[in-house]
Amino acid sequence: MANHLVMLIVAGVIGAFLIVLQYHFPYQLEVFAHPKAYARGLQYAARGAGAFMNPNNAACVMACLALLTLPAVRLQSSFLMKAAVWMSTAVLVLGLIYTRSRSGFLALSLPLLGMAIVGRDKIASWSILLLGLIVLILFSGYSQLMIERMQEAYNPESGEWGYNVLGRFRTWSEYFKTATLRDYIFGQGPMGGIEKNRMEPHSAFVALITVYGLGSVLWAVLAVYHFFKRSLALRKASLPALAAIGRGCIWLLVAWGIYANTANALTPSYARYMLFLAVVLLDRAYFLSQYEYDLGVQGEAMWDEGNGLWSTQNAPAVF
């Protein structure tokens, strides 16, 4: 499991490098440009997106993977691997800065603050916050662009909300106003919502209610319930690594929810992939926790802290 987590984070680091490269060399890497960028003379590249093609999707992946570095560190036994994971966290934060995504910034910073205040991994959480601050200082020019974009949403001096935020409030209001009783029950589909309201809802929660209907809402509630149930069950695992994975998955879901509140997180593939990966990771950890006692007592398996795996010929087929 440790190797799989590391491979996932390495993939995120590669994605972060592509975000930075595409930001600085938009014409050389126009293969990654969003189709709308051509109509704007590649001005869309003013925000890094890399292979994700959309800055907000890229920011969602960077934020979620940065939170997964906490359990990844727990699964490593060597100092060099732990250091490599921490360095990967800095790269992921840098990739997030280049996207200039407000939703992505909140999706990372708010869960980290929550983990630092009420979580069990307070030292690691404060370490990531400090690491992020160092990255912000080292890349102050790009950080300033991010801060300016955050101020476009709300100006503390004037106390006014930005046009972009007000526009999204109006969009959400329109989606609720134009949705019929049939839409609330059976849904109208993404294209139906766009045709009726002339734009995307820019909120997964608004879309879930007005676009996908009652059945999808019930399914989402049950899915989140079982997700939290399994995550909380891992707190009883005697292995700290499994308990850390459970906590990491909870905070990843919180980050995804913060991002999805102000972004279209259901239609794009990458945002959905993060949920899928979190579910797979959680299921694997939960499965191991169920076999943990029996395998240990029977002497058929021994936990290998270096690999984060059960080392036995009779280990579960989950690997």
C-alpha positions as a printed Julia matrix, in Angstrom:
319×3 Matrix{Float64}:
   0.0     0.0     0.0
   2.88    2.35    0.73
   4.27    1.84   -2.77
   0.89    2.56   -4.31
   0.55    5.79   -2.35
   4.04    6.87   -3.35
   3.31    6.12   -7.01
   0.15    8.22   -6.78
   2.07   11.13   -5.27
   4.83   10.79   -7.88
   2.17   11.02  -10.6
   0.91   14.2    -8.91
   4.44   15.64   -8.84
   4.79   15.0   -12.57
   1.45   16.73  -13.07
   2.68   19.7   -11.0
   5.8    20.03  -13.15
   3.62   20.01  -16.28
   1.48   22.78  -14.75
   4.58   24.93  -14.21
   6.0    24.19  -17.65
   2.72   24.86  -19.43
   2.42   28.16  -17.56
   5.84   29.36  -18.73
   5.78   27.79  -22.21
   2.13   27.86  -23.32
   2.87   27.81  -27.05
   5.44   25.02  -26.85
   2.99   22.94  -24.82
  -0.18   23.98  -26.61
  -1.14   20.31  -26.81
  -2.26   20.73  -23.18
  -4.19   23.94  -23.88
  -7.92   23.98  -23.26
  -9.93   24.24  -26.52
 -11.31   27.6   -25.39
  -7.74   28.9   -25.15
  -7.33   29.05  -28.92
 -10.19   31.5   -29.18
  -8.45   33.67  -26.6
  -4.96   33.54  -28.1
  -3.79   31.12  -25.4
  -4.45   33.74  -22.76
  -6.02   30.92  -20.79
  -2.42   29.94  -20.01
  -2.26   32.9   -17.61
  -3.28   30.17  -15.17
  -1.36   26.92  -15.15
  -3.29   23.78  -16.01
  -0.79   21.33  -17.5
  -2.13   17.99  -18.68
  -5.33   18.61  -16.68
  -6.31   21.29  -19.25
  -8.38   23.13  -16.64
  -6.77   25.09  -13.76
  -9.51   24.22  -11.28
  -9.3    20.5   -12.03
  -5.53   20.68  -11.64
  -5.89   22.5    -8.31
  -8.32   19.87   -7.02
  -5.83   17.08   -7.72
  -2.9    19.03   -6.22
  -4.84   19.81   -3.01
  -6.12   16.25   -2.5
  -2.74   14.64   -3.15
  -1.0    17.1    -0.82
  -3.28   15.89    1.98
  -2.45   12.27    1.17
   1.22   12.94    1.86
   0.45   12.72    5.59
  -0.46    9.01    5.57
   2.25    8.45    2.95
   4.89    9.69    5.4
   3.5     7.38    8.09
   3.92    4.4     5.76
   7.62    5.08    5.16
  10.33    3.74    7.44
  13.47    5.27    5.92
  14.42    8.89    6.49
  15.2     9.41    2.79
  11.73    8.28    1.71
  10.1    10.49    4.33
  12.16   13.45    3.09
  11.22   12.66   -0.51
   7.53   12.68    0.38
   7.89   16.04    2.13
   9.65   17.47   -0.93
   6.82   16.15   -3.07
   4.4    18.09   -0.88
   6.27   21.31   -1.66
   6.05   20.58   -5.4
   2.31   19.88   -5.16
   1.77   23.18   -3.31
   3.79   24.96   -6.01
   1.62   23.41   -8.7
  -1.46   24.62   -6.84
  -0.08   28.16   -6.7
   0.45   28.19  -10.46
  -3.19   27.3   -11.07
  -4.3    30.43   -9.18
  -7.43   28.52   -8.22
  -9.35   29.99   -5.31
 -11.35   26.8    -4.83
  -8.17   24.74   -4.81
  -6.46   27.07   -2.34
  -9.39   26.81    0.09
  -9.59   23.04   -0.45
  -6.03   22.68    0.83
  -5.7    25.43    3.43
  -8.97   24.93    5.33
  -8.55   21.16    5.93
  -4.93   21.73    6.96
  -6.03   24.33    9.49
  -8.67   21.93   10.74
  -6.1    19.13   11.04
  -3.67   21.45   12.81
  -6.31   22.5    15.36
  -8.46   19.42   16.01
  -6.72   16.6    14.11
  -4.39   13.96   15.54
  -1.57   14.79   13.12
  -1.06   18.32   14.39
   2.72   18.41   13.96
   2.57   17.12   10.39
  -0.28   19.53    9.56
   1.61   22.53   10.9
   4.66   21.29    9.01
   2.76   21.35    5.7
   1.4    24.81    6.49
   4.94   26.0     7.23
   6.18   24.31    4.06
   3.45   26.03    2.08
   4.42   29.38    3.59
   8.05   28.81    2.57
   6.94   28.01   -0.98
   4.81   31.17   -1.03
   7.81   33.24    0.06
  10.27   31.63   -2.38
   7.87   32.13   -5.28
   6.52   35.45   -4.07
   5.84   36.77   -7.58
   3.43   33.96   -8.44
   2.06   33.95   -4.91
   1.13   37.61   -5.31
  -0.89   36.74   -8.4
  -2.71   34.12   -6.36
  -3.4    36.59   -3.55
  -4.69   39.18   -6.02
  -7.06   36.63   -7.48
  -8.29   35.76   -3.99
  -8.96   39.47   -3.41
 -11.06   39.52   -6.57
 -13.52   37.29   -4.73
 -13.77   39.54   -1.68
 -12.2    42.92   -0.97
 -11.71   43.31    2.81
 -11.13   47.05    2.48
 -14.42   47.81    0.76
 -16.27   44.84    2.21
 -17.63   43.97   -1.22
 -17.86   40.62   -3.0
 -16.33   40.34   -6.46
 -18.37   40.11   -9.65
 -17.3    36.51  -10.14
 -18.65   35.43   -6.76
 -21.88   37.38   -7.2
 -22.24   35.84  -10.64
 -22.04   32.36   -9.18
 -24.66   33.2    -6.57
 -26.94   34.33   -9.39
 -26.21   31.16  -11.34
 -27.07   28.96   -8.36
 -30.26   30.92   -7.82
 -31.23   30.5   -11.49
 -30.69   26.75  -11.35
 -33.05   26.44   -8.39
 -35.62   28.76   -9.98
 -35.69   27.08  -13.39
 -35.69   23.5   -12.09
 -39.13   21.88  -12.24
 -40.55   19.26   -9.88
 -39.66   16.64  -12.48
 -36.05   17.91  -12.52
 -35.81   17.67   -8.73
 -37.09   14.09   -8.79
 -35.67   12.6   -11.99
 -32.98   15.14  -12.89
 -32.42   16.96  -16.15
 -28.81   16.01  -16.99
 -25.81   18.34  -17.34
 -26.65   19.45  -20.88
 -30.27   20.08  -19.93
 -29.16   22.39  -17.14
 -26.74   24.25  -19.4
 -29.33   24.71  -22.14
 -31.89   26.01  -19.66
 -29.54   28.3   -17.71
 -26.91   29.06  -20.4
 -24.0    28.02  -18.17
 -22.7    25.34  -15.84
 -23.85   25.4   -12.2
 -20.28   25.81  -10.85
 -21.23   23.84   -7.75
 -21.44   20.08   -7.36
 -24.03   20.44   -4.6
 -26.31   22.64   -6.7
 -25.88   20.25   -9.63
 -26.62   17.22   -7.48
 -30.0    18.65   -6.44
 -31.14   20.43   -9.61
 -29.39   18.47  -12.37
 -29.09   14.86  -11.19
 -32.26   14.55   -9.13
 -33.44   12.93   -5.92
 -32.0     9.49   -6.66
 -28.5    10.91   -6.99
 -28.9    12.89   -3.77
 -29.9     9.76   -1.84
 -27.05    7.79   -3.38
 -24.54   10.53   -2.48
 -25.78   10.67    1.14
 -25.47    6.9     1.55
 -22.04    6.86   -0.1
 -20.71    9.6     2.18
 -22.2     7.86    5.23
 -20.44    4.58    4.46
 -17.24    6.46    3.58
 -17.14    8.11    7.0
 -18.2     4.89    8.7
 -15.25    2.98    7.27
 -12.85    5.85    7.87
 -13.85    6.12   11.52
 -13.64    2.33   11.91
  -9.96    2.5    10.99
  -9.31    4.52   14.15
  -9.54    1.23   16.06
  -6.78   -0.34   13.95
  -3.74   -1.18   16.06
  -1.42   -0.26   13.2
  -0.82    3.52   13.15
  -0.4     3.46    9.37
  -3.93    2.16    8.78
  -5.39    4.68   11.21
  -3.49    7.47    9.41
  -4.97    6.37    6.07
  -8.46    6.55    7.56
  -7.85   10.09    8.8
  -6.26   11.09    5.51
  -9.28    9.86    3.54
 -11.66   11.82    5.79
  -9.75   15.06    5.26
  -9.45   14.35    1.54
 -13.24   14.1     1.35
 -13.55   17.36    3.28
 -11.15   19.04    0.85
 -13.05   17.67   -2.12
 -16.3    18.95   -0.65
 -14.87   22.45   -0.17
 -13.65   22.44   -3.76
 -16.94   21.05   -5.07
 -18.94   23.76   -3.32
 -17.76   26.41   -5.79
 -16.63   24.31   -8.75
 -18.03   21.82  -11.21
 -16.6    18.67   -9.65
 -19.03   16.05  -11.01
 -18.65   16.39  -14.78
 -14.82   16.69  -15.1
 -12.98   13.38  -14.92
 -10.04   14.35  -12.7
 -12.16   15.52   -9.77
 -14.15   12.28   -9.89
 -10.92   10.26  -10.1
  -9.8    11.69   -6.77
 -12.95   10.39   -5.1
 -12.51    7.01   -6.77
  -8.89    6.77   -5.59
  -9.87    7.76   -2.06
 -12.54    5.03   -1.98
 -10.12    2.39   -3.28
  -7.46    3.42   -0.76
  -9.98    3.38    2.08
 -11.35   -0.03    1.1
  -7.87   -1.56    0.96
  -6.99   -0.18    4.39
 -10.31   -1.32    5.86
  -9.85   -4.79    4.38
  -6.41   -5.06    5.95
  -7.72   -3.89    9.31
 -10.29   -6.71    9.31
  -7.57   -9.33    8.74
  -5.07   -7.66   11.02
  -5.85   -9.61   14.19
  -6.51  -13.04   12.67
  -3.42  -13.03   10.5
  -1.23  -11.85   13.35
  -2.48  -14.5    15.77
  -2.15  -17.35   13.29
   1.41  -16.35   12.54
   0.69  -16.33    8.82
   1.59  -12.71    8.24
   3.82   -9.98    9.54
   3.47   -6.26    8.87
   6.37   -4.89    6.88
   6.74   -1.23    7.85
   9.19   -0.62    5.02
   6.74   -1.64    2.3
   3.55   -1.01    4.2
   2.33   -4.5     3.28
   1.56   -7.84    4.85
   4.56  -10.01    4.01
   3.22  -13.55    3.65
   2.36  -16.04    0.99
  -1.1   -16.4     2.44
  -1.85  -12.69    2.59
  -5.21  -11.44    1.28
  -5.56  -11.08   -2.48
  -6.17   -7.35   -2.09
  -2.56   -6.76   -3.17
